[in-house]
Coordinates of N, CA and C in Angstrom, one line a residue:
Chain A
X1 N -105.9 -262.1 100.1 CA -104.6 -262.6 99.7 C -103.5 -261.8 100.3
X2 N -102.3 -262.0 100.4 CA -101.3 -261.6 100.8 C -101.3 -260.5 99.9
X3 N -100.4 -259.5 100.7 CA -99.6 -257.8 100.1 C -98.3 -258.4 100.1
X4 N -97.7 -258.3 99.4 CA -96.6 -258.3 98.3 C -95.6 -256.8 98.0
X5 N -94.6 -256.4 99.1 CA -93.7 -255.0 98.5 C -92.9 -255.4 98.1
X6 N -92.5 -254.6 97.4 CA -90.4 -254.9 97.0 C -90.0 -253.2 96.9
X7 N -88.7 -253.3 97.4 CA -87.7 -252.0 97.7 C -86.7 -252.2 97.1
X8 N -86.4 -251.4 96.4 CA -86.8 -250.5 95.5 C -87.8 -250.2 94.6
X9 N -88.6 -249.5 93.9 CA -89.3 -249.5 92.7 C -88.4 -249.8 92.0
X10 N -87.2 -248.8 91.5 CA -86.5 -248.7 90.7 C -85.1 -248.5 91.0
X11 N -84.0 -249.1 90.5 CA -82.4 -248.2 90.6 C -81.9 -248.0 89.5
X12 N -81.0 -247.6 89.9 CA -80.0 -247.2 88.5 C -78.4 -247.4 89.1
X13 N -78.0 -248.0 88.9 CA -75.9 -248.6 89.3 C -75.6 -248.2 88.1
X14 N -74.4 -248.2 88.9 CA -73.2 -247.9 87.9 C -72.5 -249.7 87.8
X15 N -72.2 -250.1 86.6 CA -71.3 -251.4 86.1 C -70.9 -251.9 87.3
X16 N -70.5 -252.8 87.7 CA -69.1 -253.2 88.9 C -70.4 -253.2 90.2
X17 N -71.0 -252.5 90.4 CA -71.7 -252.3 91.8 C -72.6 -253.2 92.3
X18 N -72.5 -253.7 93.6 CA -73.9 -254.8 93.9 C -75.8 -254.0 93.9
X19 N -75.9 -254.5 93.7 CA -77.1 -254.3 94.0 C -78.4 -255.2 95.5
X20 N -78.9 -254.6 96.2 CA -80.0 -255.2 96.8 C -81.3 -255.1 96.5
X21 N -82.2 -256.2 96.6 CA -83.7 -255.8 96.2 C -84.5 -256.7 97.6
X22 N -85.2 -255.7 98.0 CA -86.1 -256.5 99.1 C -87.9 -257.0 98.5
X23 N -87.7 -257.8 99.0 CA -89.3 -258.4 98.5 C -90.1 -259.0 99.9
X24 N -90.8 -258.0 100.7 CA -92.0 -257.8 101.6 C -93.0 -258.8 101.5
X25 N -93.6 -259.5 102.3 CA -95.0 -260.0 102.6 C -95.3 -259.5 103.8
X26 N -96.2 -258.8 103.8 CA -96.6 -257.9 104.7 C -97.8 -258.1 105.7
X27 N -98.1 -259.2 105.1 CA -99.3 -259.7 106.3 C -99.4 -261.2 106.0
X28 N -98.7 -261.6 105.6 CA -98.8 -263.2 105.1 C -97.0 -263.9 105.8
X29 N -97.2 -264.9 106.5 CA -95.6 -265.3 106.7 C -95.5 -266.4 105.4
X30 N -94.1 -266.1 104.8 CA -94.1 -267.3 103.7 C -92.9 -268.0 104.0
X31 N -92.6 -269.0 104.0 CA -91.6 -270.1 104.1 C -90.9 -270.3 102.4
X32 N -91.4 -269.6 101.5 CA -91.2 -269.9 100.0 C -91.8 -268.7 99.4
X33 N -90.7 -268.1 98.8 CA -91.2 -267.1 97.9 C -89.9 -267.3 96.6
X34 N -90.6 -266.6 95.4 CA -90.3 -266.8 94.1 C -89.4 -265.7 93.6
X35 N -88.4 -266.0 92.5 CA -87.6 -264.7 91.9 C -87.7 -264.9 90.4
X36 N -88.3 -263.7 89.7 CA -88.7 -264.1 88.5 C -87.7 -262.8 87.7
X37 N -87.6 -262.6 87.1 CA -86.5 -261.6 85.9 C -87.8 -261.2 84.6
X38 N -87.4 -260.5 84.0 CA -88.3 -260.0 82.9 C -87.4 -258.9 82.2
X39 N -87.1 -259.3 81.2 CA -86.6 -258.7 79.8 C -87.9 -257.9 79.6
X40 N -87.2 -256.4 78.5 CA -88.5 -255.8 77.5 C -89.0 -256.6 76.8
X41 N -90.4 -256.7 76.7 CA -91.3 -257.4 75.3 C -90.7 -258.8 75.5
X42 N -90.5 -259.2 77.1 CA -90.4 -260.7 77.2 C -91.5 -261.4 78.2
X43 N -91.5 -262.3 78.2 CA -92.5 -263.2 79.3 C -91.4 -263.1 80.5
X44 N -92.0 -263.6 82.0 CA -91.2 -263.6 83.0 C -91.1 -265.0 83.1
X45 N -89.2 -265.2 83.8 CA -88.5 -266.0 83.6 C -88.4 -265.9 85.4
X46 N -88.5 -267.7 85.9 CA -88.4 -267.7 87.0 C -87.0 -268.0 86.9
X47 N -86.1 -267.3 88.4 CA -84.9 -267.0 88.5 C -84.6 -268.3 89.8
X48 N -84.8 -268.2 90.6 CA -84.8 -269.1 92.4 C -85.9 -269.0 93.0
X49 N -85.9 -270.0 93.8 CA -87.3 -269.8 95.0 C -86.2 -269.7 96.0
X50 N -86.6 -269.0 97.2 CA -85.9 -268.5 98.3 C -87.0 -269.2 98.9
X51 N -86.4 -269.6 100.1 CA -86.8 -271.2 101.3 C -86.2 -270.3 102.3
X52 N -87.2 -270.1 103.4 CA -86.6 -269.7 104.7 C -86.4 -270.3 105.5
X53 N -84.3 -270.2 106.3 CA -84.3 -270.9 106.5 C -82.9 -271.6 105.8
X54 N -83.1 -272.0 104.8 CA -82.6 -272.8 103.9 C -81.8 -272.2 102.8
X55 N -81.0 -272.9 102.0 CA -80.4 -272.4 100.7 C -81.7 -271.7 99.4
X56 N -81.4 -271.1 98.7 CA -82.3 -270.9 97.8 C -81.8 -271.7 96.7
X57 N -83.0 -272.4 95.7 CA -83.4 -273.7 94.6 C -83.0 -272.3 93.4
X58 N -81.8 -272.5 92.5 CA -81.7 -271.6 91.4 C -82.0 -272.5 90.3
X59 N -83.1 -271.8 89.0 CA -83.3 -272.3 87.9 C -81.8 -272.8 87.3
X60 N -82.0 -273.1 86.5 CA -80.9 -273.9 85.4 C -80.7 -272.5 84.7
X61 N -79.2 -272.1 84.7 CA -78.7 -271.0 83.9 C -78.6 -270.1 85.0
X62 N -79.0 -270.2 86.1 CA -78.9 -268.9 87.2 C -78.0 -269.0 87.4
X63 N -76.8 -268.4 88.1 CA -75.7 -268.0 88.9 C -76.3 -267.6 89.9
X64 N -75.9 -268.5 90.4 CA -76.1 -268.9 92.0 C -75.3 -267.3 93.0
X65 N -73.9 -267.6 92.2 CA -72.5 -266.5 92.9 C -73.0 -265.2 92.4
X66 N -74.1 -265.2 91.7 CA -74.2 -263.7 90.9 C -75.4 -263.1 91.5
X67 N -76.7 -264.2 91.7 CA -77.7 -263.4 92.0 C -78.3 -264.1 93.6
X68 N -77.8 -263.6 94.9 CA -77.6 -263.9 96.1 C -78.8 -264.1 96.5
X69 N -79.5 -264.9 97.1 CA -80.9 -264.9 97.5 C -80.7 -265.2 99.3
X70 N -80.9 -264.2 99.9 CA -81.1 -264.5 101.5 C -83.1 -264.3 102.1
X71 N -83.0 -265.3 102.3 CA -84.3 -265.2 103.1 C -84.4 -265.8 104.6
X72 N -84.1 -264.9 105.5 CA -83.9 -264.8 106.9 C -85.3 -264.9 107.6
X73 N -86.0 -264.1 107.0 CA -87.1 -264.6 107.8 C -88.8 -264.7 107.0
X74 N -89.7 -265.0 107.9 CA -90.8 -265.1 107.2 C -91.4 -264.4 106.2
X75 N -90.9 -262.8 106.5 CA -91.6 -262.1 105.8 C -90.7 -261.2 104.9
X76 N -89.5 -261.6 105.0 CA -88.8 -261.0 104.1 C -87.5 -261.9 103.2
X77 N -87.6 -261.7 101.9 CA -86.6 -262.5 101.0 C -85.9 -261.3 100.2
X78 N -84.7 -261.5 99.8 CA -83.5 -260.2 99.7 C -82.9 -261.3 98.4
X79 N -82.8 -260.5 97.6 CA -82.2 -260.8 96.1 C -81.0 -259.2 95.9
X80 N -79.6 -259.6 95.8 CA -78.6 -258.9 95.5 C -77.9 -259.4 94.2
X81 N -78.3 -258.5 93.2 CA -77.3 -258.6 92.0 C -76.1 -258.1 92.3
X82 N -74.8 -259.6 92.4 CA -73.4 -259.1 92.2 C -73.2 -258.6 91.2
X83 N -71.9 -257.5 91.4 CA -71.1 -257.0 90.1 C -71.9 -256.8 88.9
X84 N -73.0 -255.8 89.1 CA -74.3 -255.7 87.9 C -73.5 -255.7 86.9
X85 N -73.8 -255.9 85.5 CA -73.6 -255.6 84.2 C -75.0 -255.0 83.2
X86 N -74.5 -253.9 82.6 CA -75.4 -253.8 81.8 C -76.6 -255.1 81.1
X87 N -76.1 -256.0 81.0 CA -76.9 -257.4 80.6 C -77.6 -257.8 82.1
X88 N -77.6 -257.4 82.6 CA -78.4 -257.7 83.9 C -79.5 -256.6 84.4
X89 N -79.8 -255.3 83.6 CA -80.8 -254.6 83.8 C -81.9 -255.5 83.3
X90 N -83.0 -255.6 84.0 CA -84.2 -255.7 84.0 C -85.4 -255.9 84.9
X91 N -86.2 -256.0 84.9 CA -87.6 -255.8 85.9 C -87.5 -257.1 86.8
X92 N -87.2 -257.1 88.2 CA -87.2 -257.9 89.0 C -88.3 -258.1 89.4
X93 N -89.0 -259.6 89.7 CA -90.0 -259.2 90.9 C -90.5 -260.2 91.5
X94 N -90.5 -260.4 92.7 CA -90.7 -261.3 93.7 C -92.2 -261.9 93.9
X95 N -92.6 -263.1 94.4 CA -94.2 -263.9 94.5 C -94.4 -264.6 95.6
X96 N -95.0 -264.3 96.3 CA -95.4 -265.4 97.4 C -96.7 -266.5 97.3
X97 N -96.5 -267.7 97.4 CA -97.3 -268.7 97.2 C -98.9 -268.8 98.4
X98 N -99.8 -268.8 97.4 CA -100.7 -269.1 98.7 C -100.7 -270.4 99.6
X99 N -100.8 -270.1 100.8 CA -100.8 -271.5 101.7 C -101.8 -272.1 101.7
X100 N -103.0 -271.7 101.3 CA -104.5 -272.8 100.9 C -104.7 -272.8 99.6
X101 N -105.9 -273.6 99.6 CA -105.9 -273.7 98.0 C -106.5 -272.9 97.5
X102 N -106.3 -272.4 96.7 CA -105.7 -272.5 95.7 C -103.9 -272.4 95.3
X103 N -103.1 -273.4 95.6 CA -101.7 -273.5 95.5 C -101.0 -272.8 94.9
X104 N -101.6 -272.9 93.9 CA -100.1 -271.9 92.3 C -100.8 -271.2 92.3
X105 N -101.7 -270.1 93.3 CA -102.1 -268.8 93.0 C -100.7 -268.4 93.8
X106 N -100.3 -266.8 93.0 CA -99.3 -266.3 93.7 C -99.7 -265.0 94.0
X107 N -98.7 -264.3 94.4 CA -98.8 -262.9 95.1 C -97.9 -262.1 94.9
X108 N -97.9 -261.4 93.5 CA -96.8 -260.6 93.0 C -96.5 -259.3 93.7
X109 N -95.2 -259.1 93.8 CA -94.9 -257.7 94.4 C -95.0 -257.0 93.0
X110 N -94.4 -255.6 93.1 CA -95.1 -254.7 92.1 C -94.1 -254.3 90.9
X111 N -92.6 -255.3 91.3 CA -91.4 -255.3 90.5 C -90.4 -254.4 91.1
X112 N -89.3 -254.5 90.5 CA -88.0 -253.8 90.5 C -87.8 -253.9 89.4
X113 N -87.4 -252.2 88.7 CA -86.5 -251.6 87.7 C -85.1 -251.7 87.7
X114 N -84.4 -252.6 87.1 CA -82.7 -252.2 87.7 C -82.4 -251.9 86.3
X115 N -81.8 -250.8 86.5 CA -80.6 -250.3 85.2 C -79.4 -250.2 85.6
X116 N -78.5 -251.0 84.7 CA -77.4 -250.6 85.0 C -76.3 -250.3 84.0
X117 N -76.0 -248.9 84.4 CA -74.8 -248.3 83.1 C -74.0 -248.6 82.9
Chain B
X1 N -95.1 -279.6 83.2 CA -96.5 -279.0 82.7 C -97.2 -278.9 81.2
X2 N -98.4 -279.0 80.8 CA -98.6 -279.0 79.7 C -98.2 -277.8 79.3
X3 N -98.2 -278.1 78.0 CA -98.0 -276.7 76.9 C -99.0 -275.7 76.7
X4 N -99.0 -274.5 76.7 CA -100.5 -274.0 76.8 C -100.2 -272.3 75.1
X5 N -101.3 -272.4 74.3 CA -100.4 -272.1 73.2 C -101.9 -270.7 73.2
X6 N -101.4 -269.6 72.7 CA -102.2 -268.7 72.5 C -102.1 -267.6 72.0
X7 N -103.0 -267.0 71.3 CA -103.0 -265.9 70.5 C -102.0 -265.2 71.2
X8 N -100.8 -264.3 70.0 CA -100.5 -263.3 70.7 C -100.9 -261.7 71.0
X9 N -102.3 -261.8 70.2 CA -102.8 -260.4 70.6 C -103.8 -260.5 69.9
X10 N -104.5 -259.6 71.0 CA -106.2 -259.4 70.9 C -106.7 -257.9 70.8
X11 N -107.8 -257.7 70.3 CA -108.0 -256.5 70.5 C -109.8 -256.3 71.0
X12 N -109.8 -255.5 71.5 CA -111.4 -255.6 72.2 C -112.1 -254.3 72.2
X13 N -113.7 -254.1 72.2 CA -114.0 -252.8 72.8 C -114.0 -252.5 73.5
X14 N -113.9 -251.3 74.6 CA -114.3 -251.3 75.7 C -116.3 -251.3 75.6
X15 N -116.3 -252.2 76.6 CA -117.9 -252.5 77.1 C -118.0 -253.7 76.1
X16 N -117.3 -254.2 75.8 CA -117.7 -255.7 74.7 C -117.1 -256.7 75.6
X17 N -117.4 -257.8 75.7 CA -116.7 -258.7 75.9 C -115.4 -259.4 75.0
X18 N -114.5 -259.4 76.3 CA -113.0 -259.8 75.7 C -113.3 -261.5 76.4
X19 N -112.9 -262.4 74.7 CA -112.7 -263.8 75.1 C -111.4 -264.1 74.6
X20 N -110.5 -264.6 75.9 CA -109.1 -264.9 75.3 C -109.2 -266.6 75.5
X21 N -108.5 -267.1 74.1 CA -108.7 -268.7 74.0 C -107.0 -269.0 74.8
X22 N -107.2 -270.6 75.0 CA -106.1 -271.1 75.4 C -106.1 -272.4 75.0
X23 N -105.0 -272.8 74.6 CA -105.2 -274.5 74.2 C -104.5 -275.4 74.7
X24 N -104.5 -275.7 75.5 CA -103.8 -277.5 76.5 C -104.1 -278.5 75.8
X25 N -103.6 -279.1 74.8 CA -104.0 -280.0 74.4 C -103.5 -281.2 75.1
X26 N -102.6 -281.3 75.5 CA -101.8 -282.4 76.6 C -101.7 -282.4 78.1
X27 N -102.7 -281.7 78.3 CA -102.9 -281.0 79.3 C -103.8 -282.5 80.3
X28 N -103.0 -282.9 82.0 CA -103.4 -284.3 82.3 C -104.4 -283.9 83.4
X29 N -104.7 -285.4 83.5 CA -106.0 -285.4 84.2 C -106.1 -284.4 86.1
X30 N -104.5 -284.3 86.4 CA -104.8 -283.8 87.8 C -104.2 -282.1 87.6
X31 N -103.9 -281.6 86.3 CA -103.9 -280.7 86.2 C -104.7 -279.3 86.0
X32 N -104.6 -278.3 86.8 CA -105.5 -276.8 86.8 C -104.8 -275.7 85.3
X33 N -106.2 -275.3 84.8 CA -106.0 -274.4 84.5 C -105.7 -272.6 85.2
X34 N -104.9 -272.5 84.7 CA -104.6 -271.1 85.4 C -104.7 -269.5 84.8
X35 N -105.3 -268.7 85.5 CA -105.1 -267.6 84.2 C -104.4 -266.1 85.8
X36 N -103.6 -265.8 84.9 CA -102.9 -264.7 85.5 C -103.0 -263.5 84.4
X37 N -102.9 -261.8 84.8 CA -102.5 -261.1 84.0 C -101.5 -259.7 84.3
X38 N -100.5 -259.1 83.5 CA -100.0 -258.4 83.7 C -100.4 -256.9 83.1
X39 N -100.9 -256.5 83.5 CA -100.6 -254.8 83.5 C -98.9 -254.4 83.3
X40 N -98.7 -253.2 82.3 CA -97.3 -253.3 81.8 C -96.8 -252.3 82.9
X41 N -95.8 -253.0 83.2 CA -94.7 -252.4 84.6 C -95.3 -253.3 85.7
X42 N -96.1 -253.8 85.9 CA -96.0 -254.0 87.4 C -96.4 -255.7 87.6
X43 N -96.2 -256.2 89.1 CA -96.6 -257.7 89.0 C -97.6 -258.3 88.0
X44 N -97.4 -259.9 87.9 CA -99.0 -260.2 87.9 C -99.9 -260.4 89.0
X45 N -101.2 -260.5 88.3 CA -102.4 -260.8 89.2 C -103.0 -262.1 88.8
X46 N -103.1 -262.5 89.7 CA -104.1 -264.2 89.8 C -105.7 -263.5 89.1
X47 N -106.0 -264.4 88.2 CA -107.4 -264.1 87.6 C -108.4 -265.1 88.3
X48 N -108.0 -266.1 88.1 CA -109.2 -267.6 88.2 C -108.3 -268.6 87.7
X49 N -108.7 -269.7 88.2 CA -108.6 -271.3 87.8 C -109.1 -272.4 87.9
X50 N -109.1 -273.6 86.9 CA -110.4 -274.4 87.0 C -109.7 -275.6 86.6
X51 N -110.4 -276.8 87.1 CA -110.1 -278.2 86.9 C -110.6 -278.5 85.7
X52 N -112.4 -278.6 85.8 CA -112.7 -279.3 84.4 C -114.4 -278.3 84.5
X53 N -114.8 -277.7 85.8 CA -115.9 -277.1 85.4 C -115.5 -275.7 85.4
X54 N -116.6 -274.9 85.2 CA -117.0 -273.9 84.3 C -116.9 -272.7 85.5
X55 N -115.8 -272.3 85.9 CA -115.8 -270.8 86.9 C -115.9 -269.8 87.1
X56 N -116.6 -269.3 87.8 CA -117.1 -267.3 87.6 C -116.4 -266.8 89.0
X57 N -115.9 -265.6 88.9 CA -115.8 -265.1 90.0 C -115.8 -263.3 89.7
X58 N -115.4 -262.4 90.4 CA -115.6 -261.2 90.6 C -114.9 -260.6 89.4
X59 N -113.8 -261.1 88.9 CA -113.1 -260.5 87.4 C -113.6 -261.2 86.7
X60 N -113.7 -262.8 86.4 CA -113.6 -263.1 84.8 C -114.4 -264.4 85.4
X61 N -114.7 -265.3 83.9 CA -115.2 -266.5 83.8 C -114.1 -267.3 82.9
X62 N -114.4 -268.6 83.6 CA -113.5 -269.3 82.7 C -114.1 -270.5 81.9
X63 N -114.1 -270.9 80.7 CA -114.6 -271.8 80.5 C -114.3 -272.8 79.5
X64 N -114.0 -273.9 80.2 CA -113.1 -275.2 79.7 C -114.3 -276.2 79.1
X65 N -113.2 -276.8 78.4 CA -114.2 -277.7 77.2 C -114.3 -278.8 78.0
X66 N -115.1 -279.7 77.4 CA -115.3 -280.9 78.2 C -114.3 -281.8 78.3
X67 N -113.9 -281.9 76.9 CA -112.2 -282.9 76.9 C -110.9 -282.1 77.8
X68 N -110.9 -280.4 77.7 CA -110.2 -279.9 79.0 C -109.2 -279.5 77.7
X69 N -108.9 -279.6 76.5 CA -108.1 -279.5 75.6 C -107.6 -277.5 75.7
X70 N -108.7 -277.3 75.7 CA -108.5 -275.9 75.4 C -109.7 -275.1 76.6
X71 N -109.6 -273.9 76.4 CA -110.3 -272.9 77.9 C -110.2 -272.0 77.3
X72 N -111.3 -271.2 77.8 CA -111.2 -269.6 77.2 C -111.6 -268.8 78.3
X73 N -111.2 -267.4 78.8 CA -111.4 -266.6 79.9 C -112.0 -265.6 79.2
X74 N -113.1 -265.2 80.3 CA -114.3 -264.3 79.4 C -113.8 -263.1 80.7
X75 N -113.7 -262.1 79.9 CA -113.9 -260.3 80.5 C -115.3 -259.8 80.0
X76 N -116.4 -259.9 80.5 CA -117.5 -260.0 80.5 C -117.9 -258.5 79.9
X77 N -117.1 -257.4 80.4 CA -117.8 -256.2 80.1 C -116.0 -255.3 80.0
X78 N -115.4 -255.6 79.1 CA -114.1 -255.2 79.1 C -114.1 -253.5 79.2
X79 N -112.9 -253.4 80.3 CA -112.7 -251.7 80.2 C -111.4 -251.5 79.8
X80 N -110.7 -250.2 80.0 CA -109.5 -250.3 78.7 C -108.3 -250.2 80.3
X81 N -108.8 -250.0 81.6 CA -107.5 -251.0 82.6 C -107.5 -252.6 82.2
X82 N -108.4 -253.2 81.3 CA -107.9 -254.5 81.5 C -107.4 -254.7 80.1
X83 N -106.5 -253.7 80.0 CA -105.3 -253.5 78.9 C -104.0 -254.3 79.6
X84 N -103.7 -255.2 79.0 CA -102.8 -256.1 80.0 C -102.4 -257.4 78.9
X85 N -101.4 -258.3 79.3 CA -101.0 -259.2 78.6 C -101.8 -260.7 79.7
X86 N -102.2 -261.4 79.2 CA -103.1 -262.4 80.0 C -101.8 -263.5 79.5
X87 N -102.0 -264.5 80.4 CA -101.1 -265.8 80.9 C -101.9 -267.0 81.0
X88 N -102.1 -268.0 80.1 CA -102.6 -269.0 80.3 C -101.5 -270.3 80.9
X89 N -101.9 -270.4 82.0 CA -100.7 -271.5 82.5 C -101.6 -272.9 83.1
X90 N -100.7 -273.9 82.7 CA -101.2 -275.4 83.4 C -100.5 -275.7 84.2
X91 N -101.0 -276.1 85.2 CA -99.9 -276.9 86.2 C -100.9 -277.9 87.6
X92 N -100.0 -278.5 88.4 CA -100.8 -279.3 89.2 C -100.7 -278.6 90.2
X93 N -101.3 -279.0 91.4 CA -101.7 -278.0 92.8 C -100.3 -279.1 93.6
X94 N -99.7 -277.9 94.3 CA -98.8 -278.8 95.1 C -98.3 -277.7 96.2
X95 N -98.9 -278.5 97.4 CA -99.3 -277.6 98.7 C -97.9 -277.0 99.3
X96 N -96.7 -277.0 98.8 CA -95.5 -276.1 99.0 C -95.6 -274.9 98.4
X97 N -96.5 -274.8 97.2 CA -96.0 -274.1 96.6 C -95.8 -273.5 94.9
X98 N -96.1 -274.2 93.9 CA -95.3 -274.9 93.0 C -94.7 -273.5 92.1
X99 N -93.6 -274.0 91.0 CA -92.7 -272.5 90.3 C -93.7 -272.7 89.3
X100 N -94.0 -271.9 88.9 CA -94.8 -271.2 87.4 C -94.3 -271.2 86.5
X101 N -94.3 -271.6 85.3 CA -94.0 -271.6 84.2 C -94.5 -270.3 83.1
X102 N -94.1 -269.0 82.7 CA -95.3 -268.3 82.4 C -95.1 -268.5 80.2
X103 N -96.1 -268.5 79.6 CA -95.3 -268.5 78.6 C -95.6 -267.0 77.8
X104 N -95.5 -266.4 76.7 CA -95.8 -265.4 76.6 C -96.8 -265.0 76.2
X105 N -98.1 -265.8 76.5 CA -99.2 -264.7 77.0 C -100.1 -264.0 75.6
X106 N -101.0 -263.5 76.2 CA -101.8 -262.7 75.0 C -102.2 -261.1 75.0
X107 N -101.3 -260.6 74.5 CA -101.4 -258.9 74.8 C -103.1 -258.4 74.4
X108 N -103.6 -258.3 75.3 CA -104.8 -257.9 75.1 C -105.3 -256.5 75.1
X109 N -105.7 -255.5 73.8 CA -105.7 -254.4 74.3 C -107.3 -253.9 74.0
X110 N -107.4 -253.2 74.7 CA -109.2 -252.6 74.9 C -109.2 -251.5 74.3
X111 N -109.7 -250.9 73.2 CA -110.1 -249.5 72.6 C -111.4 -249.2 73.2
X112 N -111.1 -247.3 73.4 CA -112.4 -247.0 73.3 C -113.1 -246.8 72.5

């Protein structure tokens, strides 16, 4: 199966500040990879698919202007929290789709921590 | 996707077998069962998934009823890393790709 990184493990911002998060496929090229959010003591909530290439597909309730999705190339998809707010700390973490079947198996990176003060 | 409804917490021995149930009851004919799990802090992992027969592979077994209503994933010889929240999800195979739905899962914890 695909390896899955994302860069940062963890940050910590200050209010007002952007943030970047990279999410790696490291030996797999993906045309589609996933953005999921995770609250404490919550289930994960898919956020956008990033399409390379293309615009990224935002869930219903995402801010499109807030949570930037660039995916330039095969193996890499880049998620920037604008103007973090404290309501926007949580565990980021990116998925790449297998290209055979098994289809809706995915390929989790290992998350991002964001805090923000 | 179907609804997929399940215990929210289990508790197991280590070296016993962990059976976590799952119930689809509306669950359609071209749809897969899926089982994912998370370990706390980090991605999930793909476990297994199954149409309508009965799947074994290197982590877990899965095993769906015949009406397909409900499924249950067997940890055959549970250790206390498969301390994790397990994810029962339905959905159909769709060769783009498709978004996951996750719902909240069954915190399953393994004592020694």
């Amino acid at each position: 199966g695909a390896v899955v990184s994302q860069h940062p493990s963890w940050v910590i911002c200050k209010s007002g500040t952007s943030v970047k998060i990279e999410c790696r496929s490291l030996d797999f090229q993906a045309t589609t990879m996933f953005w999921y959010r995770q609250f404490p003591k919550q289930s994960l909530m898919l956020m956008a698919t990033s399409n390379e290439g293309s615009k990224a597909t935002y869930e219903q309730g995402v801010e499109k202007d807030k949570f930037l999705i660039n995916h330039a190339s095969l193996t890499l998809s880049t998620l920037t929290v604008t103007s973090a707010h404290p309501e926007d700390s949580s565990f980021y973490i990116c998925s790449v789709p297998n290209r055979t079947p098994p289809y809706n198996e995915q390929f989790f990176g290992p998350g991002t921590r964001l805090t923000v003060l | 996707d179907a609804k997929t409804t399940q215990p929210t917490s289990m508790d197991c021995a280590e070296g016993r077998a962990a059976n976590l149930p799952c119930n689809h009851s509306t669950i359609s004919g071209n749809e897969y069962v899926y089982w994912y799990r998370q370990i706390h802090s980090q991605g999930p992992q793909y476990i297994i998934h199954g149409l309508k027969n009965n799947e074994t592979n290197e982590m877990a077994s899965l095993i769906i009823t015949e009406d397909r209503k409900s499924s249950t994933l067997i940890l055959p010889h549970a250790t206390l890393r498969d301390t994790a929240v397990y994810y029962c999800i339905v959905r159909v195979e769709e060769t783009s790709g498709s978004r996951l739905t996750f719902g909240e899962g069954t915190q399953l914890t393994v004592n020694p």
